[in-house]
PDB file of C-alpha atoms in Angstrom:
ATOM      1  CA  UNK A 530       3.959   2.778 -28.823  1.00  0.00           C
ATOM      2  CA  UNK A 531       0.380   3.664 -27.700  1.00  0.00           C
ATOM      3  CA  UNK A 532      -0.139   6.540 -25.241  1.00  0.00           C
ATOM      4  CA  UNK A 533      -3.068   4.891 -24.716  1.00  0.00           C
ATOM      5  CA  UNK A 534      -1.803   2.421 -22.604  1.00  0.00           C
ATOM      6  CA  UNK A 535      -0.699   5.091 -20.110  1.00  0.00           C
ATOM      7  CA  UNK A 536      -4.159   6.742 -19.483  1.00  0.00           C
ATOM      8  CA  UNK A 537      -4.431   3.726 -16.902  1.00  0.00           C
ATOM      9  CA  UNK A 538      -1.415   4.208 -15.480  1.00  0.00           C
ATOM     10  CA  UNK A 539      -2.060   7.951 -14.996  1.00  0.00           C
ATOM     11  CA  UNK A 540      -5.833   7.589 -13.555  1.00  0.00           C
ATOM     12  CA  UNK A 541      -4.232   4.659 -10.804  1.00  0.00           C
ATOM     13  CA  UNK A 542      -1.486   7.020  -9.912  1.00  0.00           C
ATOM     14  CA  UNK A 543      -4.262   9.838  -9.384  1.00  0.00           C
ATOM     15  CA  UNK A 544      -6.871   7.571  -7.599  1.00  0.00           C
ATOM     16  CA  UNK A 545      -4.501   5.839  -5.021  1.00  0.00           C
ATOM     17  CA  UNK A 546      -2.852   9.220  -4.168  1.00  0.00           C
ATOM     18  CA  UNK A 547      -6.513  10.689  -3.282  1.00  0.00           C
ATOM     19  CA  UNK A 548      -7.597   7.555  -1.703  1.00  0.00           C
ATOM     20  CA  UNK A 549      -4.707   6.795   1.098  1.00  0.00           C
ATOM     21  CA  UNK A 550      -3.469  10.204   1.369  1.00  0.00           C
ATOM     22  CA  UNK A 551      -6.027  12.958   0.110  1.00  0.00           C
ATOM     23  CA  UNK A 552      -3.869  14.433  -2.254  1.00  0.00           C
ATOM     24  CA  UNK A 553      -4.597  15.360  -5.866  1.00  0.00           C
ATOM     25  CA  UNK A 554      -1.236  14.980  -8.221  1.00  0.00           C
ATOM     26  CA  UNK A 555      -1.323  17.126 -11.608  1.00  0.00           C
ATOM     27  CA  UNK A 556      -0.232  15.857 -14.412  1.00  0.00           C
ATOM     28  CA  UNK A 557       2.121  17.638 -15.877  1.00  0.00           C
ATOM     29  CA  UNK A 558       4.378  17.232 -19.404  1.00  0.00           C
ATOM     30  CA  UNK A 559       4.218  13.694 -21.193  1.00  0.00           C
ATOM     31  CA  UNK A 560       7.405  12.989 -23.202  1.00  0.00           C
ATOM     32  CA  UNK A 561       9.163   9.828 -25.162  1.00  0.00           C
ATOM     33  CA  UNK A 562      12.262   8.920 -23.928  1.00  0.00           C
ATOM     34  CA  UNK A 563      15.008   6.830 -25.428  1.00  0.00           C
ATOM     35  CA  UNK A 564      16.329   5.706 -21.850  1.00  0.00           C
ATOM     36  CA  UNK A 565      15.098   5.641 -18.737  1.00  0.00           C
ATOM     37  CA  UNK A 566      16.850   8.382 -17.019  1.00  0.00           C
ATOM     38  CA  UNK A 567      16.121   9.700 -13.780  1.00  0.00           C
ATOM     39  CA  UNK A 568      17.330  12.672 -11.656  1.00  0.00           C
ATOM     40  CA  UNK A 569      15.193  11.094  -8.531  1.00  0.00           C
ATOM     41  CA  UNK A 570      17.115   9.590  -5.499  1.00  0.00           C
ATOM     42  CA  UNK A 571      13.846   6.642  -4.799  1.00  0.00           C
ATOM     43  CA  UNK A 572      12.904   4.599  -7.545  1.00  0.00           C
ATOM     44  CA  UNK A 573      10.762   1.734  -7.596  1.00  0.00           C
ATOM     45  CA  UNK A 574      10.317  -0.159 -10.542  1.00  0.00           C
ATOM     46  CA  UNK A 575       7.426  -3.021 -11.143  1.00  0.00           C
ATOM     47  CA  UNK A 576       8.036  -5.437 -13.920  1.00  0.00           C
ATOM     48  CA  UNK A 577       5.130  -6.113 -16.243  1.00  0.00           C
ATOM     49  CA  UNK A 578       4.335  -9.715 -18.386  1.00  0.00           C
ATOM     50  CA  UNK A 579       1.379 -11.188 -20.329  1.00  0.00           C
ATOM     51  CA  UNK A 580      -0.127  -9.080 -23.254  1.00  0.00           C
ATOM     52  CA  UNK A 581       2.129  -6.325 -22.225  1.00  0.00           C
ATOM     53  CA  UNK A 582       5.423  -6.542 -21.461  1.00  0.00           C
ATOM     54  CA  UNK A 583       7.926  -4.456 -19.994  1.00  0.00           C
ATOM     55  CA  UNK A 584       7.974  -2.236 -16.842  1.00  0.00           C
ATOM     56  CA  UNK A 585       6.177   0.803 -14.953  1.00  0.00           C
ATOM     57  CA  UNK A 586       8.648   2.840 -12.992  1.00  0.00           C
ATOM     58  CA  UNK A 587       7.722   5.360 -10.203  1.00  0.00           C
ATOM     59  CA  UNK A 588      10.680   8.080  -9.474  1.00  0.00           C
ATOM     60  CA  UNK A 589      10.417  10.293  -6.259  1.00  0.00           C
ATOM     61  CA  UNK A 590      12.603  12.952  -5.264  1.00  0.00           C
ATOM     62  CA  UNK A 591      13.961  12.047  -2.052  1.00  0.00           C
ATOM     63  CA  UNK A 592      12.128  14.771  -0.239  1.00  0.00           C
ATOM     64  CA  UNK A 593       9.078  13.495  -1.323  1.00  0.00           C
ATOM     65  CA  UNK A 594       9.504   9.759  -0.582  1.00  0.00           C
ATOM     66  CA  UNK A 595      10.062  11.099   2.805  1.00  0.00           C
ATOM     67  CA  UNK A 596       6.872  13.032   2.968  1.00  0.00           C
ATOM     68  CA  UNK A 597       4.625  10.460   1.663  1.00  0.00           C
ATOM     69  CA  UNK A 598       5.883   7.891   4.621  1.00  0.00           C
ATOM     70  CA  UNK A 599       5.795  10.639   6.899  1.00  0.00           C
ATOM     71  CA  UNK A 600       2.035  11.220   5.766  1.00  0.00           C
ATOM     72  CA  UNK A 601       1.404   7.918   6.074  1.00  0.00           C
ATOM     73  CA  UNK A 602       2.940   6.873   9.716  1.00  0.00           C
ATOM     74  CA  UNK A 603       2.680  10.210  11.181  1.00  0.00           C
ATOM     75  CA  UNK A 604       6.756   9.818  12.206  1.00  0.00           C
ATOM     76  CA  UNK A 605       9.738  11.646  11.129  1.00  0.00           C
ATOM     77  CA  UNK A 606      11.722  10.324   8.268  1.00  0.00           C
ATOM     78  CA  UNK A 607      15.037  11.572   7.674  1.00  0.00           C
ATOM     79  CA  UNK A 608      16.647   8.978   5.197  1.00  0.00           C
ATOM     80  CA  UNK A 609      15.687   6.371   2.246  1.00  0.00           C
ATOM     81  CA  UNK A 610      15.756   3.627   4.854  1.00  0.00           C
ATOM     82  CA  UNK A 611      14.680   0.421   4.468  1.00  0.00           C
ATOM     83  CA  UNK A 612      11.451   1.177   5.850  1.00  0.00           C
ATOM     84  CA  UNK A 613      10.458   4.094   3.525  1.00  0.00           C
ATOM     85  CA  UNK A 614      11.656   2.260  -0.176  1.00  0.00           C
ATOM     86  CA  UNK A 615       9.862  -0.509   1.300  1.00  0.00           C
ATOM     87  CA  UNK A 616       6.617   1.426   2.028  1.00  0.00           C
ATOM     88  CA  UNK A 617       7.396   3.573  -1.420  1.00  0.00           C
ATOM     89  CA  UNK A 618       7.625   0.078  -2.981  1.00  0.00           C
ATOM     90  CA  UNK A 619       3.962  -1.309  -1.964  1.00  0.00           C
ATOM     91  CA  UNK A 620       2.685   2.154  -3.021  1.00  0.00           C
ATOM     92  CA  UNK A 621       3.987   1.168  -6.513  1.00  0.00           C
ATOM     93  CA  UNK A 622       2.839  -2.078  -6.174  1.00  0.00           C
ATOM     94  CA  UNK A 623      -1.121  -1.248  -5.411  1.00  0.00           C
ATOM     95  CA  UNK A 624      -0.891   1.957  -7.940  1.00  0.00           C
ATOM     96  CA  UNK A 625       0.587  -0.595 -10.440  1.00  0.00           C
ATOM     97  CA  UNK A 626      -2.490  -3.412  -9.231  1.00  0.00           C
ATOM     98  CA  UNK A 627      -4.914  -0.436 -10.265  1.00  0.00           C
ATOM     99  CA  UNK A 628      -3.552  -0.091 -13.516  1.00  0.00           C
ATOM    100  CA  UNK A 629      -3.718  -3.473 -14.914  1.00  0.00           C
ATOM    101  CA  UNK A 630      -7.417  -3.399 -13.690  1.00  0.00           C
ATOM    102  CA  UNK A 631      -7.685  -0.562 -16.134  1.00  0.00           C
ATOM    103  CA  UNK A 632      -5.753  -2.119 -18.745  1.00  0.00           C
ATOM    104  CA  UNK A 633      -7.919  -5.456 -18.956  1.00  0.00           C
ATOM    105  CA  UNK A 634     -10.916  -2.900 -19.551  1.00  0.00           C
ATOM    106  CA  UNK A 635      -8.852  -2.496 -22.842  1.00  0.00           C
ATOM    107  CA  UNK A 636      -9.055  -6.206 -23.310  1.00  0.00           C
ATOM    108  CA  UNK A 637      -5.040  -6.484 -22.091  1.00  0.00           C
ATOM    109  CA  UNK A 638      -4.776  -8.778 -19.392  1.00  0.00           C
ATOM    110  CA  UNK A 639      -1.399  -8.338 -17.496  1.00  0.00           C
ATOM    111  CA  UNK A 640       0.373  -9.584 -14.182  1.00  0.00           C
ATOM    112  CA  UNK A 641       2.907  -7.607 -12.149  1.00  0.00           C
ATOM    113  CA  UNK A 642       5.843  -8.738 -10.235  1.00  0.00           C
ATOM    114  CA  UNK A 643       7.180  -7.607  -6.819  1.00  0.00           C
ATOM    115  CA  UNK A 644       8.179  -3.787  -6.750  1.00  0.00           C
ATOM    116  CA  UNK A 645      12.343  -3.599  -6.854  1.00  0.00           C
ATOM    117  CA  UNK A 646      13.728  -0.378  -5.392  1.00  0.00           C
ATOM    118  CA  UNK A 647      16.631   1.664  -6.710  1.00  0.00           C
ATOM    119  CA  UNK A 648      18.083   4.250  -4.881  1.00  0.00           C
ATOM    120  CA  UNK A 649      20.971   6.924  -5.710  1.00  0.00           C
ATOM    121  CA  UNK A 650      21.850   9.923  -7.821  1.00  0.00           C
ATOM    122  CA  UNK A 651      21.147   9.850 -11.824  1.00  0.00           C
ATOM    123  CA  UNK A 652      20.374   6.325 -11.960  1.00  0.00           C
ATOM    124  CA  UNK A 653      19.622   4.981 -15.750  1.00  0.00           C
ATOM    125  CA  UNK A 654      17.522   2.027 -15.917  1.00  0.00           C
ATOM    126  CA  UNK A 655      17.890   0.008 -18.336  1.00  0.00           C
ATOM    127  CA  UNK A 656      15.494  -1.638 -20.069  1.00  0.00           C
ATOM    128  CA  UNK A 657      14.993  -3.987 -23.525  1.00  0.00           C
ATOM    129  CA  UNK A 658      12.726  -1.004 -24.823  1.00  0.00           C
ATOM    130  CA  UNK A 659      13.335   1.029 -27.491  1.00  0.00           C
ATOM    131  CA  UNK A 660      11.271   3.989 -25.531  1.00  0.00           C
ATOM    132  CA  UNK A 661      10.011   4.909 -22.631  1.00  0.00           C
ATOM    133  CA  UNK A 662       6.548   6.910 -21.849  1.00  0.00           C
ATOM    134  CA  UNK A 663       7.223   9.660 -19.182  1.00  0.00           C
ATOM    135  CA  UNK A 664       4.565  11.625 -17.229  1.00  0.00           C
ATOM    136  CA  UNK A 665       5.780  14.217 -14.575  1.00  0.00           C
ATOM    137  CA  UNK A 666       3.284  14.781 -11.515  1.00  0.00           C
ATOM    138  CA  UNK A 667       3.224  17.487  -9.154  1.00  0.00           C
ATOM    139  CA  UNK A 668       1.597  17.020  -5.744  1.00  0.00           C
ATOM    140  CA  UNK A 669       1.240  19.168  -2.126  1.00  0.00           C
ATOM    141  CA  UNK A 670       3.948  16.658  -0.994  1.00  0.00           C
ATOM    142  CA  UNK A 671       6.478  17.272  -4.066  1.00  0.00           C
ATOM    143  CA  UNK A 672       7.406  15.948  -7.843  1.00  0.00           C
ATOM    144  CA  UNK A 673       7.688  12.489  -9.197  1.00  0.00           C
ATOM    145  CA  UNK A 674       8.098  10.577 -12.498  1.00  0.00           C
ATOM    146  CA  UNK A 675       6.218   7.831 -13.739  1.00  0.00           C
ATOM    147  CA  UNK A 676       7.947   5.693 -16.746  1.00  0.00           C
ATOM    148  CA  UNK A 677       6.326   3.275 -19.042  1.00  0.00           C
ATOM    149  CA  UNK A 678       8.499   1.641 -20.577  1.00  0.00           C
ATOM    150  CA  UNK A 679       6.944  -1.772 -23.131  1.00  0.00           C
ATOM    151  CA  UNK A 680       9.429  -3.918 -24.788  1.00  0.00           C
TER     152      UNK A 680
ATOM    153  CA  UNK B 660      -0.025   6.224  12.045  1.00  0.00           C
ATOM    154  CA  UNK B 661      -2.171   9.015  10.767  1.00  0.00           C
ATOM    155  CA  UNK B 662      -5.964   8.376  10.489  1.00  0.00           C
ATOM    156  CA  UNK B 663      -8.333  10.313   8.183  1.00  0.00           C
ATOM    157  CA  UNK B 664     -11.781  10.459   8.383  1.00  0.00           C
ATOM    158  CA  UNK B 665     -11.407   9.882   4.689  1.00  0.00           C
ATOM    159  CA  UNK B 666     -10.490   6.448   5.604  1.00  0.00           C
ATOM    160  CA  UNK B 667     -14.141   5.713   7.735  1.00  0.00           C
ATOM    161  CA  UNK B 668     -16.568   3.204   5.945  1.00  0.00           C
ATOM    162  CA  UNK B 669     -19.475   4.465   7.389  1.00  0.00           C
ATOM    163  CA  UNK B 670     -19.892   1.516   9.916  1.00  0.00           C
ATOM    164  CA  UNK B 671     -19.541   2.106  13.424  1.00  0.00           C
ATOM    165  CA  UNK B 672     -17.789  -1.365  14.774  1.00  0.00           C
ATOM    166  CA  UNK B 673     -15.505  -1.877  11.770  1.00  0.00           C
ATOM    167  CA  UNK B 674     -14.371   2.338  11.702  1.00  0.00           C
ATOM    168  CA  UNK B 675     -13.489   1.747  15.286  1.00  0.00           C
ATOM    169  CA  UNK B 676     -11.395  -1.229  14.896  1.00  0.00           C
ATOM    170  CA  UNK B 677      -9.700   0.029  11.857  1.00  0.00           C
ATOM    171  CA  UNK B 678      -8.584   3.018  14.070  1.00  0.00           C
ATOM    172  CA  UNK B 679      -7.428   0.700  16.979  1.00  0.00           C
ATOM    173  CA  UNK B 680      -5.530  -1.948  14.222  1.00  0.00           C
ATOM    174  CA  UNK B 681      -3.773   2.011  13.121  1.00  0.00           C
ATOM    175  CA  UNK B 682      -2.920   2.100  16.791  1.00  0.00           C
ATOM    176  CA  UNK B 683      -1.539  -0.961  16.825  1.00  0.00           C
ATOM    177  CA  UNK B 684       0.636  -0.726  13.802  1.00  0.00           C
ATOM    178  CA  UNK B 685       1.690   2.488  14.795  1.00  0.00           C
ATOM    179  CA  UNK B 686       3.507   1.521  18.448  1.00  0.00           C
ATOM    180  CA  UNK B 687       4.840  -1.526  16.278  1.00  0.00           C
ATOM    181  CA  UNK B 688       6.271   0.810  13.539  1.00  0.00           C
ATOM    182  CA  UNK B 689       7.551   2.862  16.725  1.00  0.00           C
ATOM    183  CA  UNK B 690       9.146  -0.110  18.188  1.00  0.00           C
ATOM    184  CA  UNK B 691      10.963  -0.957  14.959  1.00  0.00           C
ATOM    185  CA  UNK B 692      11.912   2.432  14.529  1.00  0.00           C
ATOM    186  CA  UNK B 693      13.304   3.025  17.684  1.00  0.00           C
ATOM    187  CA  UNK B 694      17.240   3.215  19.195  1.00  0.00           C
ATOM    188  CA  UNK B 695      16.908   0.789  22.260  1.00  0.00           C
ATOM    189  CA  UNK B 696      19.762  -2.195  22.777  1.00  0.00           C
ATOM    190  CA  UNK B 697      19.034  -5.181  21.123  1.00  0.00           C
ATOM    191  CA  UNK B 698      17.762  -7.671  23.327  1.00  0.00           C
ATOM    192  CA  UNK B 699      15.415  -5.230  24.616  1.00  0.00           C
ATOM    193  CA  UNK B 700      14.069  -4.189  20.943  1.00  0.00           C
ATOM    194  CA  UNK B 701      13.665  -7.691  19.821  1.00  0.00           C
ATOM    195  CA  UNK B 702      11.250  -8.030  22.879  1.00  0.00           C
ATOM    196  CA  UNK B 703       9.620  -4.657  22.490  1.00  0.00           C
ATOM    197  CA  UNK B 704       9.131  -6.199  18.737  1.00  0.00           C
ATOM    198  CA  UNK B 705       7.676  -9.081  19.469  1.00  0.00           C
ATOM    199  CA  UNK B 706       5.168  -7.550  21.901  1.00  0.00           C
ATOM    200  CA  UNK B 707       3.938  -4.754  19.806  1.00  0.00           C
ATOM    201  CA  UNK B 708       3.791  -7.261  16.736  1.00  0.00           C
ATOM    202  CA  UNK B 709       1.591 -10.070  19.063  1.00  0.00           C
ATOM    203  CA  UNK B 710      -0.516  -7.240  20.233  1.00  0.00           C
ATOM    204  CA  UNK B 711      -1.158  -5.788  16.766  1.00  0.00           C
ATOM    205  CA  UNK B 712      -1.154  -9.752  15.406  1.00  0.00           C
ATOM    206  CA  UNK B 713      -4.134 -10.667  17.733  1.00  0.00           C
ATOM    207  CA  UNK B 714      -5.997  -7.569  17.308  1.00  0.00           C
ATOM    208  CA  UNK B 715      -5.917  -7.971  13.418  1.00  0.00           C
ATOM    209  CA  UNK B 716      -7.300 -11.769  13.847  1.00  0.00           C
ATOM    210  CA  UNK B 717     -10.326 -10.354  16.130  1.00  0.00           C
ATOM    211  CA  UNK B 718     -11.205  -7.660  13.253  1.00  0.00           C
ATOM    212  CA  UNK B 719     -11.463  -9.465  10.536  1.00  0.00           C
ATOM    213  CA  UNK B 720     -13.071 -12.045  12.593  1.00  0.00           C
ATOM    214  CA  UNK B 721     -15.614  -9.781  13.239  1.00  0.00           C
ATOM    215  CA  UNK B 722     -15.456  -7.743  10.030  1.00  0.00           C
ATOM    216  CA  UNK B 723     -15.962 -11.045   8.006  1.00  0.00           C
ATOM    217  CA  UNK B 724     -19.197 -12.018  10.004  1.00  0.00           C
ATOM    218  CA  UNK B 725     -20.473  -8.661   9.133  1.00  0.00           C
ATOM    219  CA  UNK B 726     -20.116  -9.316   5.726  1.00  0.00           C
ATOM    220  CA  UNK B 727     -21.860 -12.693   6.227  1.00  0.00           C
ATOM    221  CA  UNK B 728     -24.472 -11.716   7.328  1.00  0.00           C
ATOM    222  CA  UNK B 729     -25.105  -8.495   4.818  1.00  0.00           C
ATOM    223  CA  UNK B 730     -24.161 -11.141   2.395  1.00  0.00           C
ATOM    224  CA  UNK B 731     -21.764  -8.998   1.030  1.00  0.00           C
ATOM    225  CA  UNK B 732     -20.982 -10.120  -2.927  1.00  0.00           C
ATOM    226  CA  UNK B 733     -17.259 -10.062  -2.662  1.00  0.00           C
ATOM    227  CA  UNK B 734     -17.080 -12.149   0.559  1.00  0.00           C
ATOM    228  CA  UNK B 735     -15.033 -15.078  -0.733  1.00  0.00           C
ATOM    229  CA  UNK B 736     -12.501 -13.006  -2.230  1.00  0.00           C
ATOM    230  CA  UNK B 737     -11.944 -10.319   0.840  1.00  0.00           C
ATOM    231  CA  UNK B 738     -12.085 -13.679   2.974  1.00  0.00           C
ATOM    232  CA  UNK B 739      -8.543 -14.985   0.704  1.00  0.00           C
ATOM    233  CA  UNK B 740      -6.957 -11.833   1.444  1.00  0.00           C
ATOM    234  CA  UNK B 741      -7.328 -11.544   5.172  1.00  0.00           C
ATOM    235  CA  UNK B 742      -5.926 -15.427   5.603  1.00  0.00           C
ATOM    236  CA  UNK B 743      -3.293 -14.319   3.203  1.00  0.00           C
ATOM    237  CA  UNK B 744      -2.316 -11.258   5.509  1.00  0.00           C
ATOM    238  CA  UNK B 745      -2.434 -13.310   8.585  1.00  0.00           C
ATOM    239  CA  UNK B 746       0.168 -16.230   6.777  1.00  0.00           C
ATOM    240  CA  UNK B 747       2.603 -13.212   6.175  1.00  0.00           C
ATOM    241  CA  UNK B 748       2.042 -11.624   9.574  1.00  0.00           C
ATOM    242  CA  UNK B 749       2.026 -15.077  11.259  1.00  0.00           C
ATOM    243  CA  UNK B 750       5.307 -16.311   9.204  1.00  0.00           C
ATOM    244  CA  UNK B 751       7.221 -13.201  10.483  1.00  0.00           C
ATOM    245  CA  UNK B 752       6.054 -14.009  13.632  1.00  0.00           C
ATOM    246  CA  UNK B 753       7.654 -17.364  13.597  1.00  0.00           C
ATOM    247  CA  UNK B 754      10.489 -16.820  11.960  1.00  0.00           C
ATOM    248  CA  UNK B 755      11.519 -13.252  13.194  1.00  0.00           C
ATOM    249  CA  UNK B 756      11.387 -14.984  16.844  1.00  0.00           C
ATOM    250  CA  UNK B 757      13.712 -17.913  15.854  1.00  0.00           C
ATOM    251  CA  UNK B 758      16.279 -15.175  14.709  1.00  0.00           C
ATOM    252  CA  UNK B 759      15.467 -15.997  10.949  1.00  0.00           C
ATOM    253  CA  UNK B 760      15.266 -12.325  10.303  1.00  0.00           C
ATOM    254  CA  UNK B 761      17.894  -9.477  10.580  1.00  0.00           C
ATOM    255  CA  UNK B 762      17.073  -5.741  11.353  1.00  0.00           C
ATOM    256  CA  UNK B 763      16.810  -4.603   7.192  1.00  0.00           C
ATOM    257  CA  UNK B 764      13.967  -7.611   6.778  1.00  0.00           C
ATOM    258  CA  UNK B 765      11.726  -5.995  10.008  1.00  0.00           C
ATOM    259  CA  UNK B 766      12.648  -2.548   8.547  1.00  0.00           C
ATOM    260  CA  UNK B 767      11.031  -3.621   4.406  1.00  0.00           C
ATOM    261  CA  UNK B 768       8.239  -6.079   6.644  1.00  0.00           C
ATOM    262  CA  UNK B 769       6.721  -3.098   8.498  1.00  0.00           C
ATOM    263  CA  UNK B 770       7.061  -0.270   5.617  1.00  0.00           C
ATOM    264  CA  UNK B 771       5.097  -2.609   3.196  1.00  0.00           C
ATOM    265  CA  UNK B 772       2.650  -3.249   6.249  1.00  0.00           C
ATOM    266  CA  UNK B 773       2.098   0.385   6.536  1.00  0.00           C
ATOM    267  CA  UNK B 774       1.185   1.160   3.032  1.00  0.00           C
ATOM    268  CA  UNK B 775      -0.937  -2.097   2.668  1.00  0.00           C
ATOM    269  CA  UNK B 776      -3.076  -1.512   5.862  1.00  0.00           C
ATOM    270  CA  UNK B 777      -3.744   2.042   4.555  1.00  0.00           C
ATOM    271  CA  UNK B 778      -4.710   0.820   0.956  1.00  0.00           C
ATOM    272  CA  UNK B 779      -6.996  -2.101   2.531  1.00  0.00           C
ATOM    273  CA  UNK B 780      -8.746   0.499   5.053  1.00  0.00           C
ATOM    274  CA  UNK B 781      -8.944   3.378   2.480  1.00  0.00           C
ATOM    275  CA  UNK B 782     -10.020   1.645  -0.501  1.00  0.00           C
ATOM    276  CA  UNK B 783     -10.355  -2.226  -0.487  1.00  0.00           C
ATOM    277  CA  UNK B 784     -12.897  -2.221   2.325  1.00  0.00           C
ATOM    278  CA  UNK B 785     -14.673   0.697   0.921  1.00  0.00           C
ATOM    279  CA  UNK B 786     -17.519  -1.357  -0.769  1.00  0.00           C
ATOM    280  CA  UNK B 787     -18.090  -3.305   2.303  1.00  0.00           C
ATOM    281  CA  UNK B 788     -19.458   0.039   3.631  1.00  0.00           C
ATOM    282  CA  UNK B 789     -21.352   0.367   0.759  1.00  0.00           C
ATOM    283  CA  UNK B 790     -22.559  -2.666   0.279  1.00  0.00           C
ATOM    284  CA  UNK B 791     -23.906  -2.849   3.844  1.00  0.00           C
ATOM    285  CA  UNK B 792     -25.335   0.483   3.819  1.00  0.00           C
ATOM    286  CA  UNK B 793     -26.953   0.388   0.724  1.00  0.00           C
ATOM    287  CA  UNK B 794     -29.100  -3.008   2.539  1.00  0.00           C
ATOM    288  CA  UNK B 795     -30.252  -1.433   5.556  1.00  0.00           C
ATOM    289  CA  UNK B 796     -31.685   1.391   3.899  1.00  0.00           C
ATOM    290  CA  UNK B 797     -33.409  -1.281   1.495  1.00  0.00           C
ATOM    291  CA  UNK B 798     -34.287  -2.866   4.998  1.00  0.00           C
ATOM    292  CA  UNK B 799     -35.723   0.930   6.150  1.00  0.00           C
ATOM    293  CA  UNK B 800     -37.824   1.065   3.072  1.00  0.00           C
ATOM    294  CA  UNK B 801     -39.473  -2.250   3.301  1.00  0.00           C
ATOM    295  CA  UNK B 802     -39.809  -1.430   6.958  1.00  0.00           C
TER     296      UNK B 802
END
């Protein structure tokens, strides 16, 4: 599997975080995974198809989902309700828009379907690939994961 | 809802109604959000969701003539996603006032509002600002 394919990925994550809420995540280690794994409580996860196929998933500690609505509506959020994995979910959705953007520039021409969210303690997601592209972020507003994972 | 000056295009009318359409999301988020008995949260609902409903027809009304008349490159495309917007806002409407729609569905409808009016604001109607700018100062040259 090409890291390649994840520079996209990456520069969407970075761009949409500066754009709607003026915040600059650092990338941090890159790693090759077997499984999708994930210590983080709110997970959203878009399916891919077309030249690429497989799945981009965005893990956020809870604390952090939290903070990003709270940026966002300027209210209080004290659990993964449906209104903050739904907001957390469109946030995928538009970072995951970006990226196939970026990924036609490499002559791949993708669609993405509707985010699903997955919430909960040491969830593994499964997937049909054999391995999974992880990037860690770190951000003002805390730590997520994003997975690539191409069948 | 939290506005950032981040978020301004640079043109006067549409940077003011993009911070009354935040407004207007907001006390609709609020409503949703809120602890009052039923029957009187289904009303607060629907009122907060009309006014924020009407207010978003009248902006891109007059957002969309803008970009008419800066002929604005991307016009046809910006003009599909507005009528798509008002569909989804107008089919919750409809259906969240026949009882179609339980408390979870108005809960995932205004959390994906939230983050979608913030994207369109922040970045999608960026180049509009742009776009128009960039022509009146052509206009100030030639003047």
């Amino acid at each position: 599997m090409d890291v390649k394919y994840l520079n996209p990925i990456i520069a969407a994550t970075d761009s949409v975080f500066q754009t709607m809420l003026s915040v600059k995540p650092e990338k941090g280690e890159v790693s090759i995974q077997e499984d999708l794994v994930t210590d983080k409580e709110a997970n959203v996860i878009i399916g891919m198809t077309g030249d690429i196929k497989g799945s981009i998933v965005y893990s956020f500690s809870k604390e952090m989902a939290l903070k990003v609505v709270e940026a966002m509506s300027g209210m209080e959020m004290e659990e993964l309700d449906k209104f903050v994995t739904s907001a957390m979910g469109e946030l995928g959705n538009i970072i995951s828009g970006k990226a196939t953007t970026g990924l036609a520039e490499q002559d791949l021409s993708c669609d993405i379907a509707p985010p699903q969210i997955v919430t909960g303690k040491n969830i593994n997601i499964s997937s049909e690939a054999d391995k999974v592209l992880m990037v860690k972020f770190n951000t003002d507003l805390g730590e997520f994961d994003v997975g690539f994972s191409i069948n | 809802m939290i506005w950032r000056e981040e978020y301004k295009i640079g043109v006067e009318l549409v940077d003011e109604q993009h911070q009354e359409l935040f407004k207007r999301l907001g006390d609709f988020i609020q409503t949703v959000r809120s602890d009052q008995e039923n029957s009187e949260k289904k009303k607060e609902v629907e009122r907060t969701l009309n006014f924020m409903g009407e207010y978003v027809v009248t902006h891109f009304d007059a957002e969309e003539a803008l970009q008419k008349r800066f002929n604005y490159p991307d016009f046809e495309e910006h003009h599909q996603i507005h009528e798509d917007f008002k569909a989804e806002v107008a089919e919750f409407q409809e259906k969240y006032s026949a009882d179609e729609y339980d408390d979870d569905f108005l809960l995932e409808f205004s959390g994906r509002l939230l983050t979608w009016l913030i994207n369109h604001v922040a970045s999608t109607d960026q180049d509009i600002g742009e776009h128009i700018n960039s022509v009146k100062e052509k206009e100030e040259e030639l003047k």
